[in-house]
Amino acid sequence: MDLLRVAAQSLLFRIIVAIILGIVCSLFFPAELARVFVTFNGLFGNFLGFFIPVLIFSLITPAIAGIGKGAGKWLAITTAVAYASTIFAGFVAYGAALFIYPSLLAGETVMKSVDIEKGALESYFTIEMPPPMGVLTALLLAFCIGVGMTAVKSDTMYAGLRDLERVIMRVISKFVIPLLPVFIFGVFLSMGMNGNLMIVLQQFVKVLVLAIVLTVLLLLVQFVVAGAVSGRNPITCLMRMMPAYATALGTSSSAATIPVTYECVKRNGVAPGVAGFTVPLCATIHLAGSMLKIGLFAFAIVYMAGIEVSTGKAIGFILMLGITMIAAPGVPGGAIMAAVGLLGSMLGFDTDQVALMIAAYIAIDSFGTACNVTGDGAISLVINKLAKGHIDRVAQEEDSDGLEFIAADVRASEGT
C-alpha cells in the first residue's frame, strides 16, 4: 500500500495515467466533450508560449552571473558539446539511410501528403497571449545581462534576479506542473480522435519503429559517454531522467519541461549552479532527438522519391540543420518548422514532400523532444565534471520554495 501511495503521488505516474486515459477516452468521447479539453489545451499552450521566454531568462541570467568571469568559456564548452551531440544524431540518421533503408524500404514509394490538421477538433474559443519576447531573444538577453553582471558585480541586480527566479519557479510548481497531466491528457485525446494522424503513422510505420530503436541506442551512447566522464552509473542516471522524458513526451516542449529536467539533473548529483546553467541552455540548443527524427524521415522521403542527394549535400544539410533548429521557438513542431527551408533548398523537396515531412514529424514530435531533454541530463553530467566547482551559484538553496513540489514528485517517482 505504501508503494502504491508513493506511486500515485509521483509526477511520472500521473503523466503515464494521463497518456493512457487520453488514448482510451479518444475511442468513445463525444466531440463536444473532447473540445472542452482542446479548448483548455489551446489556452494552456498559449500561456506556455507566453511564459517560456520569461522562464529561460529568469533561470539562465542568474546562473551565468553566478559563474563569474569564466561565463564565456563554459558557455562555449556547453554549446560545443550540445552541437556535437546533435550532429552525431544526424550522422546516425544518415548512416541508417545508407545501410538500412535499401532493405527496410525496398519497393516503397513516397506517399501522397496528408494534412493532419484536417478533421482535427477545434476549440470553443481561444485567447491570444503574445510572449514579451522570442525564445532566442530571451536567450541572448540572458547572456548579455549575465555576462555583463560578472564584470560590474551588481549585487542589487543579482539579488533582484534571484527573487525573479524564485517567483518564476513558484508559478511553475503551483500552476504549470499541477496542470501538466490535464494538458497531456488533452494532447493524446485530440491526437487519438484525429484520424489523419493514424494515416501518417501507418505510412511511416517502418521508419517509426527504426526511430524508436535508434532513440534508445542514442540515449544509451550519450549516458555511457557521460558516465565514463563523470564516473557515475549511466543506467542509473538515465533512469532518473525518466520523469523528464515522460513530461516531454506529453508536452512536446523542451522549454516547458525545464523545471522537471532541472530537478532530475540535480538528482543525478549535478551541482545546482551547473543545472541552472545547462538545463535552460540545452533546452534551446541541444536537439539530438529532433535531429534524429527529422533526419530519418527526410532521408526516407529522399530514398522513396528517388531524389539524388550527394554525401556532401547530406552532410551540409545535417550541419546547417543543427544550427537552424536553435531558432525553433521551443514549442511543439518548432524544430520541423525551422527545417522547412533547408528541406527545399538543400534536399530538393517539393511542396507536397515538405507537407508530408511536416505531417510525419508532428505526428511523433513528442518522441524527439523527449529524447532531447533526456540527453540534456547527459550533457549536464559532463559539464558538471569538467567545471569542477568553477560553476557555482552564490547562495543557491537546495529545493527552495518553488522546487519543493517538483522535488517531492521526482523523489516519489524513484520510490524514495
XYZ file of C-alpha atoms in Angstrom:
416
model
C 0.000 0.000 0.000
C 2.842 2.393 0.819
C 4.464 1.802 -2.575
C 1.128 2.325 -4.299
C 0.572 5.571 -2.404
C 4.026 6.821 -3.338
C 3.481 5.886 -6.981
C 0.117 7.636 -7.064
C 1.769 10.824 -5.830
C 4.531 10.825 -8.432
C 4.579 13.101 -11.433
C 5.743 10.281 -13.683
C 2.813 8.106 -12.621
C 0.288 10.891 -13.269
C 1.724 11.576 -16.702
C 1.598 7.901 -17.689
C -2.008 7.691 -16.481
C -2.849 10.852 -18.451
C -1.372 9.381 -21.634
C -3.242 6.088 -21.243
C -6.543 7.792 -20.381
C -6.168 10.182 -23.306
C -5.733 7.301 -25.765
C -8.549 5.219 -24.238
C -11.004 8.122 -23.985
C -10.373 9.050 -27.621
C -12.178 5.832 -28.548
C -15.553 6.856 -27.097
C -15.548 10.537 -26.037
C -18.175 12.675 -27.797
C -16.693 15.506 -29.841
C -18.439 18.156 -27.724
C -16.778 16.943 -24.529
C -13.404 16.451 -26.200
C -13.500 20.051 -27.453
C -13.556 21.201 -23.802
C -10.093 19.696 -23.321
C -8.955 21.005 -26.705
C -10.031 24.481 -25.559
C -8.102 24.085 -22.311
C -5.038 22.900 -24.221
C -5.244 25.904 -26.514
C -5.334 28.293 -23.553
C -2.642 26.453 -21.605
C -0.444 26.117 -24.690
C -0.742 29.847 -25.367
C 0.225 30.531 -21.764
C 3.299 28.328 -22.121
C 4.263 30.207 -25.272
C 3.986 33.457 -23.286
C 5.755 32.099 -20.214
C 8.661 30.132 -21.726
C 10.838 33.156 -22.729
C 10.407 34.604 -19.225
C 11.329 31.228 -17.733
C 14.500 30.934 -19.823
C 15.590 34.484 -18.997
C 14.930 34.122 -15.264
C 16.898 30.855 -14.979
C 19.873 31.480 -17.251
C 20.680 35.086 -16.267
C 21.451 34.486 -12.567
C 23.172 31.212 -13.464
C 25.593 32.985 -15.828
C 26.090 35.829 -13.347
C 26.980 33.279 -10.673
C 29.679 31.715 -12.839
C 31.839 34.809 -12.807
C 34.457 35.704 -15.386
C 34.514 32.160 -16.767
C 30.971 32.505 -18.120
C 32.031 32.822 -21.743
C 34.296 29.779 -21.509
C 31.645 27.473 -20.059
C 29.020 28.812 -22.436
C 31.298 27.906 -25.358
C 32.082 24.451 -23.947
C 28.425 23.628 -23.268
C 27.380 24.857 -26.705
C 30.110 22.793 -28.378
C 29.106 19.622 -26.516
C 25.407 20.169 -27.327
C 26.125 20.825 -31.007
C 28.398 17.770 -31.244
C 25.653 15.594 -29.741
C 23.081 16.992 -32.174
C 25.325 16.482 -35.206
C 26.185 12.936 -34.085
C 22.456 12.119 -34.100
C 22.209 13.488 -37.643
C 25.024 11.253 -38.839
C 23.337 8.267 -37.172
C 20.203 9.036 -39.201
C 22.205 9.362 -42.422
C 24.066 6.132 -41.698
C 20.733 4.353 -41.220
C 19.552 5.738 -44.568
C 22.652 4.404 -46.327
C 22.824 0.934 -44.798
C 19.297 0.076 -43.559
C 16.839 1.790 -45.918
C 17.786 -0.262 -49.025
C 16.396 -3.374 -47.320
C 13.869 -1.768 -44.965
C 12.139 0.384 -47.600
C 12.676 -1.799 -50.662
C 9.769 -1.324 -53.063
C 8.263 1.575 -51.071
C 7.273 4.770 -52.844
C 6.610 8.231 -51.470
C 3.008 8.709 -50.417
C 0.572 11.491 -51.002
C 0.832 14.251 -48.408
C -1.701 14.215 -45.603
C -2.880 17.253 -43.688
C -3.042 16.058 -40.088
C -4.933 19.208 -39.110
C -7.812 18.304 -41.429
C -10.651 16.899 -39.356
C -8.942 17.798 -36.081
C -11.078 19.016 -33.189
C -11.382 22.766 -32.777
C -11.515 24.669 -29.505
C -14.646 26.568 -28.487
C -12.643 29.778 -28.165
C -9.070 30.976 -27.895
C -7.233 33.833 -26.213
C -4.049 35.127 -27.762
C -1.148 35.506 -25.307
C 1.764 37.043 -27.208
C 5.098 36.485 -25.432
C 7.061 39.542 -24.250
C 9.984 38.354 -26.402
C 11.074 35.420 -28.534
C 12.927 32.438 -27.075
C 16.146 33.283 -28.915
C 15.819 36.912 -27.805
C 15.402 35.783 -24.187
C 18.465 33.581 -24.509
C 20.627 36.337 -25.979
C 19.372 38.881 -23.431
C 20.170 36.484 -20.593
C 23.710 36.011 -21.940
C 24.298 39.752 -22.346
C 22.995 40.722 -18.900
C 24.525 37.712 -17.149
C 27.968 38.242 -18.640
C 27.720 41.999 -18.041
C 26.919 41.422 -14.375
C 30.083 39.342 -13.978
C 32.044 42.464 -14.971
C 30.251 45.130 -12.898
C 29.414 42.817 -9.956
C 25.997 44.354 -9.293
C 24.805 42.740 -6.056
C 21.497 44.621 -6.170
C 20.611 43.424 -9.670
C 21.772 39.908 -8.856
C 19.541 39.791 -5.773
C 16.617 41.024 -7.865
C 17.180 38.330 -10.481
C 17.363 35.682 -7.776
C 13.995 36.912 -6.478
C 12.583 36.783 -10.017
C 13.893 33.240 -10.327
C 12.102 32.193 -7.144
C 8.860 33.807 -8.300
C 9.016 32.042 -11.664
C 9.751 28.671 -10.068
C 6.816 29.215 -7.714
C 4.498 29.787 -10.671
C 5.818 26.619 -12.270
C 5.422 24.444 -9.191
C 1.977 25.675 -8.151
C 0.380 26.278 -11.549
C 2.223 24.746 -14.507
C 3.260 21.375 -13.043
C -0.152 20.514 -11.484
C -1.896 21.203 -14.805
C 0.569 19.264 -16.964
C -1.274 15.906 -16.634
C -4.521 17.554 -17.774
C -2.709 19.156 -20.704
C -1.089 15.843 -21.655
C -4.451 14.069 -21.420
C -5.908 16.599 -23.856
C -2.979 16.212 -26.255
C -3.398 12.439 -26.577
C -7.200 12.700 -26.600
C -7.026 15.096 -29.546
C -4.373 13.024 -31.317
C -6.415 9.856 -30.918
C -9.568 11.453 -32.318
C -7.731 12.820 -35.359
C -7.984 10.049 -37.953
C -5.459 11.608 -40.299
C -2.784 11.238 -37.641
C -3.097 7.460 -37.781
C -2.829 7.548 -41.579
C 0.547 9.275 -41.306
C 1.774 6.819 -38.681
C 0.733 3.860 -40.839
C 2.556 5.307 -43.851
C 5.833 5.572 -41.939
C 5.428 2.670 -39.514
C 8.767 1.066 -40.514
C 10.657 4.330 -40.103
C 8.868 4.964 -36.810
C 9.967 1.609 -35.384
C 13.530 2.273 -36.546
C 13.396 5.738 -34.937
C 12.360 4.248 -31.579
C 15.191 1.698 -31.679
C 17.789 4.314 -32.639
C 16.486 6.694 -29.957
C 17.140 4.087 -27.265
C 20.617 3.425 -28.665
C 21.356 7.168 -28.909
C 20.396 7.754 -25.267
C 22.485 4.772 -24.166
C 25.513 6.133 -26.038
C 25.012 9.611 -24.552
C 24.804 8.329 -20.988
C 27.608 5.790 -21.383
C 29.874 8.629 -22.502
C 28.572 10.900 -19.720
C 29.014 8.096 -17.189
C 32.589 7.489 -18.326
C 33.424 11.195 -17.989
C 31.616 11.762 -14.680
C 32.351 8.394 -13.078
C 28.656 7.647 -12.480
C 26.470 4.667 -13.341
C 24.990 5.529 -16.771
C 21.902 3.327 -16.429
C 21.021 4.755 -13.017
C 21.444 8.300 -14.311
C 19.323 7.518 -17.367
C 16.518 6.049 -15.269
C 16.478 9.131 -13.039
C 15.731 11.204 -16.146
C 12.507 9.295 -16.859
C 10.168 11.884 -15.232
C 11.591 14.470 -17.631
C 11.247 12.039 -20.550
C 7.587 11.359 -19.739
C 6.821 15.061 -19.236
C 8.376 15.983 -22.593
C 6.544 13.088 -24.239
C 3.278 14.717 -23.229
C 4.104 18.386 -23.697
C 6.274 18.121 -26.850
C 8.205 21.111 -25.495
C 11.751 21.067 -24.142
C 11.264 24.500 -22.598
C 8.038 23.542 -20.830
C 9.864 20.544 -19.331
C 12.723 22.649 -17.893
C 11.617 22.534 -14.217
C 11.274 18.735 -14.249
C 14.545 18.290 -16.178
C 16.270 20.605 -13.703
C 15.239 18.510 -10.727
C 16.084 15.203 -12.442
C 19.554 16.523 -13.281
C 20.134 17.545 -9.661
C 19.072 14.082 -8.532
C 21.942 12.758 -10.663
C 24.387 14.674 -8.486
C 24.821 17.718 -10.716
C 25.542 20.899 -8.760
C 22.584 23.347 -8.631
C 24.638 26.061 -10.324
C 25.556 23.747 -13.200
C 21.972 22.524 -13.530
C 20.630 26.076 -13.552
C 23.066 26.951 -16.334
C 22.997 23.854 -18.552
C 19.328 22.796 -18.435
C 17.702 26.003 -19.763
C 20.544 26.456 -22.254
C 20.372 22.899 -23.589
C 16.575 23.100 -23.794
C 17.181 25.602 -26.597
C 20.373 24.411 -28.308
C 20.505 20.616 -27.764
C 18.227 18.926 -30.312
C 19.703 15.471 -30.834
C 16.319 13.724 -30.695
C 14.736 16.155 -33.138
C 17.736 15.841 -35.464
C 17.460 12.051 -35.417
C 13.732 12.072 -36.244
C 13.961 14.761 -38.935
C 16.960 13.030 -40.498
C 15.285 9.617 -40.570
C 12.056 10.898 -42.128
C 13.786 13.280 -44.544
C 16.163 10.631 -45.860
C 13.247 8.157 -46.063
C 11.400 10.530 -48.393
C 14.636 11.085 -50.340
C 15.012 7.319 -50.788
C 11.381 6.581 -51.661
C 11.059 9.556 -54.034
C 14.331 8.777 -55.764
C 15.822 12.221 -55.066
C 19.517 12.464 -55.822
C 21.344 13.736 -52.724
C 25.123 13.526 -52.640
C 27.079 12.756 -49.484
C 28.344 16.336 -49.415
C 24.803 17.718 -49.588
C 23.620 15.347 -46.861
C 26.469 16.378 -44.547
C 25.850 20.055 -45.291
C 22.131 19.566 -44.520
C 22.945 17.996 -41.136
C 25.462 20.691 -40.178
C 23.090 23.519 -41.158
C 20.072 21.888 -39.541
C 21.939 21.674 -36.226
C 22.299 25.460 -36.318
C 18.904 26.335 -37.798
C 16.915 24.397 -35.201
C 18.303 26.601 -32.429
C 15.921 29.246 -33.729
C 12.995 26.881 -33.060
C 10.650 28.568 -30.583
C 10.734 25.744 -28.008
C 7.122 24.795 -28.697
C 5.595 21.694 -30.342
C 6.606 21.421 -34.000
C 9.208 24.183 -33.755
C 12.128 22.064 -34.963
C 10.471 20.896 -38.178
C 9.208 24.379 -38.994
C 12.762 25.677 -38.660
C 13.918 22.923 -41.031
C 11.379 23.613 -43.794
C 13.651 25.992 -45.706
C 16.550 23.525 -45.728
C 14.357 20.657 -46.916
C 13.555 22.574 -50.069
C 16.854 24.346 -50.709
C 19.312 21.577 -49.797
C 17.399 18.297 -50.301
C 15.209 19.446 -53.189
C 11.813 18.699 -51.600
C 8.760 19.998 -53.462
C 5.686 21.429 -51.732
C 3.929 18.076 -51.311
C 7.045 16.417 -49.908
C 7.559 19.249 -47.419
C 3.903 18.907 -46.348
C 4.340 15.162 -45.905
C 7.508 15.747 -43.921
C 5.769 18.204 -41.587
C 2.829 15.855 -41.058
C 5.076 12.854 -40.398
C 7.286 14.703 -37.935
C 4.488 16.413 -35.998
C 2.830 13.030 -35.594
C 5.796 11.902 -33.450
C 7.158 15.284 -32.367
C 6.964 14.402 -28.690
C 9.360 11.444 -29.070
C 12.078 13.706 -30.449
C 11.504 16.248 -27.689
C 11.653 13.553 -25.006
C 14.992 12.377 -26.394
C 16.252 15.980 -26.409
C 15.538 16.667 -22.732
C 16.794 13.276 -21.567
C 20.054 13.894 -23.406
C 20.293 17.257 -21.615
C 20.889 15.233 -18.458
C 23.931 13.569 -20.031
C 25.392 16.931 -21.073
C 24.845 18.307 -17.564
C 26.820 15.381 -16.120
C 29.719 16.099 -18.487
C 29.775 19.844 -17.766
C 29.456 19.202 -14.030
C 32.605 17.058 -14.158
C 34.553 19.439 -16.387
C 33.602 22.516 -14.354
C 34.996 21.021 -11.112
C 33.371 23.670 -8.947
C 34.016 26.637 -11.264
C 30.288 26.992 -11.913
C 28.908 27.887 -8.505
C 25.739 29.854 -7.993
C 26.050 32.024 -4.910
C 23.628 31.306 -2.076
C 21.875 28.582 -4.060
C 19.247 26.938 -1.884
C 18.567 23.273 -2.455
C 14.919 22.542 -3.258
C 13.832 26.025 -2.156
C 10.333 27.450 -2.458
C 9.056 26.615 -5.948
C 11.131 23.465 -6.322
C 9.660 21.673 -3.301
C 6.687 20.343 -5.260
C 8.817 19.109 -8.160
C 11.448 17.593 -5.896
C 8.826 15.606 -3.999
C 7.376 14.268 -7.245
C 10.751 13.193 -8.637
C 11.703 11.507 -5.387
C 8.354 9.742 -5.333
C 8.860 8.510 -8.903
C 12.078 6.857 -7.730
C 10.346 5.265 -4.772
C 12.477 7.067 -2.175
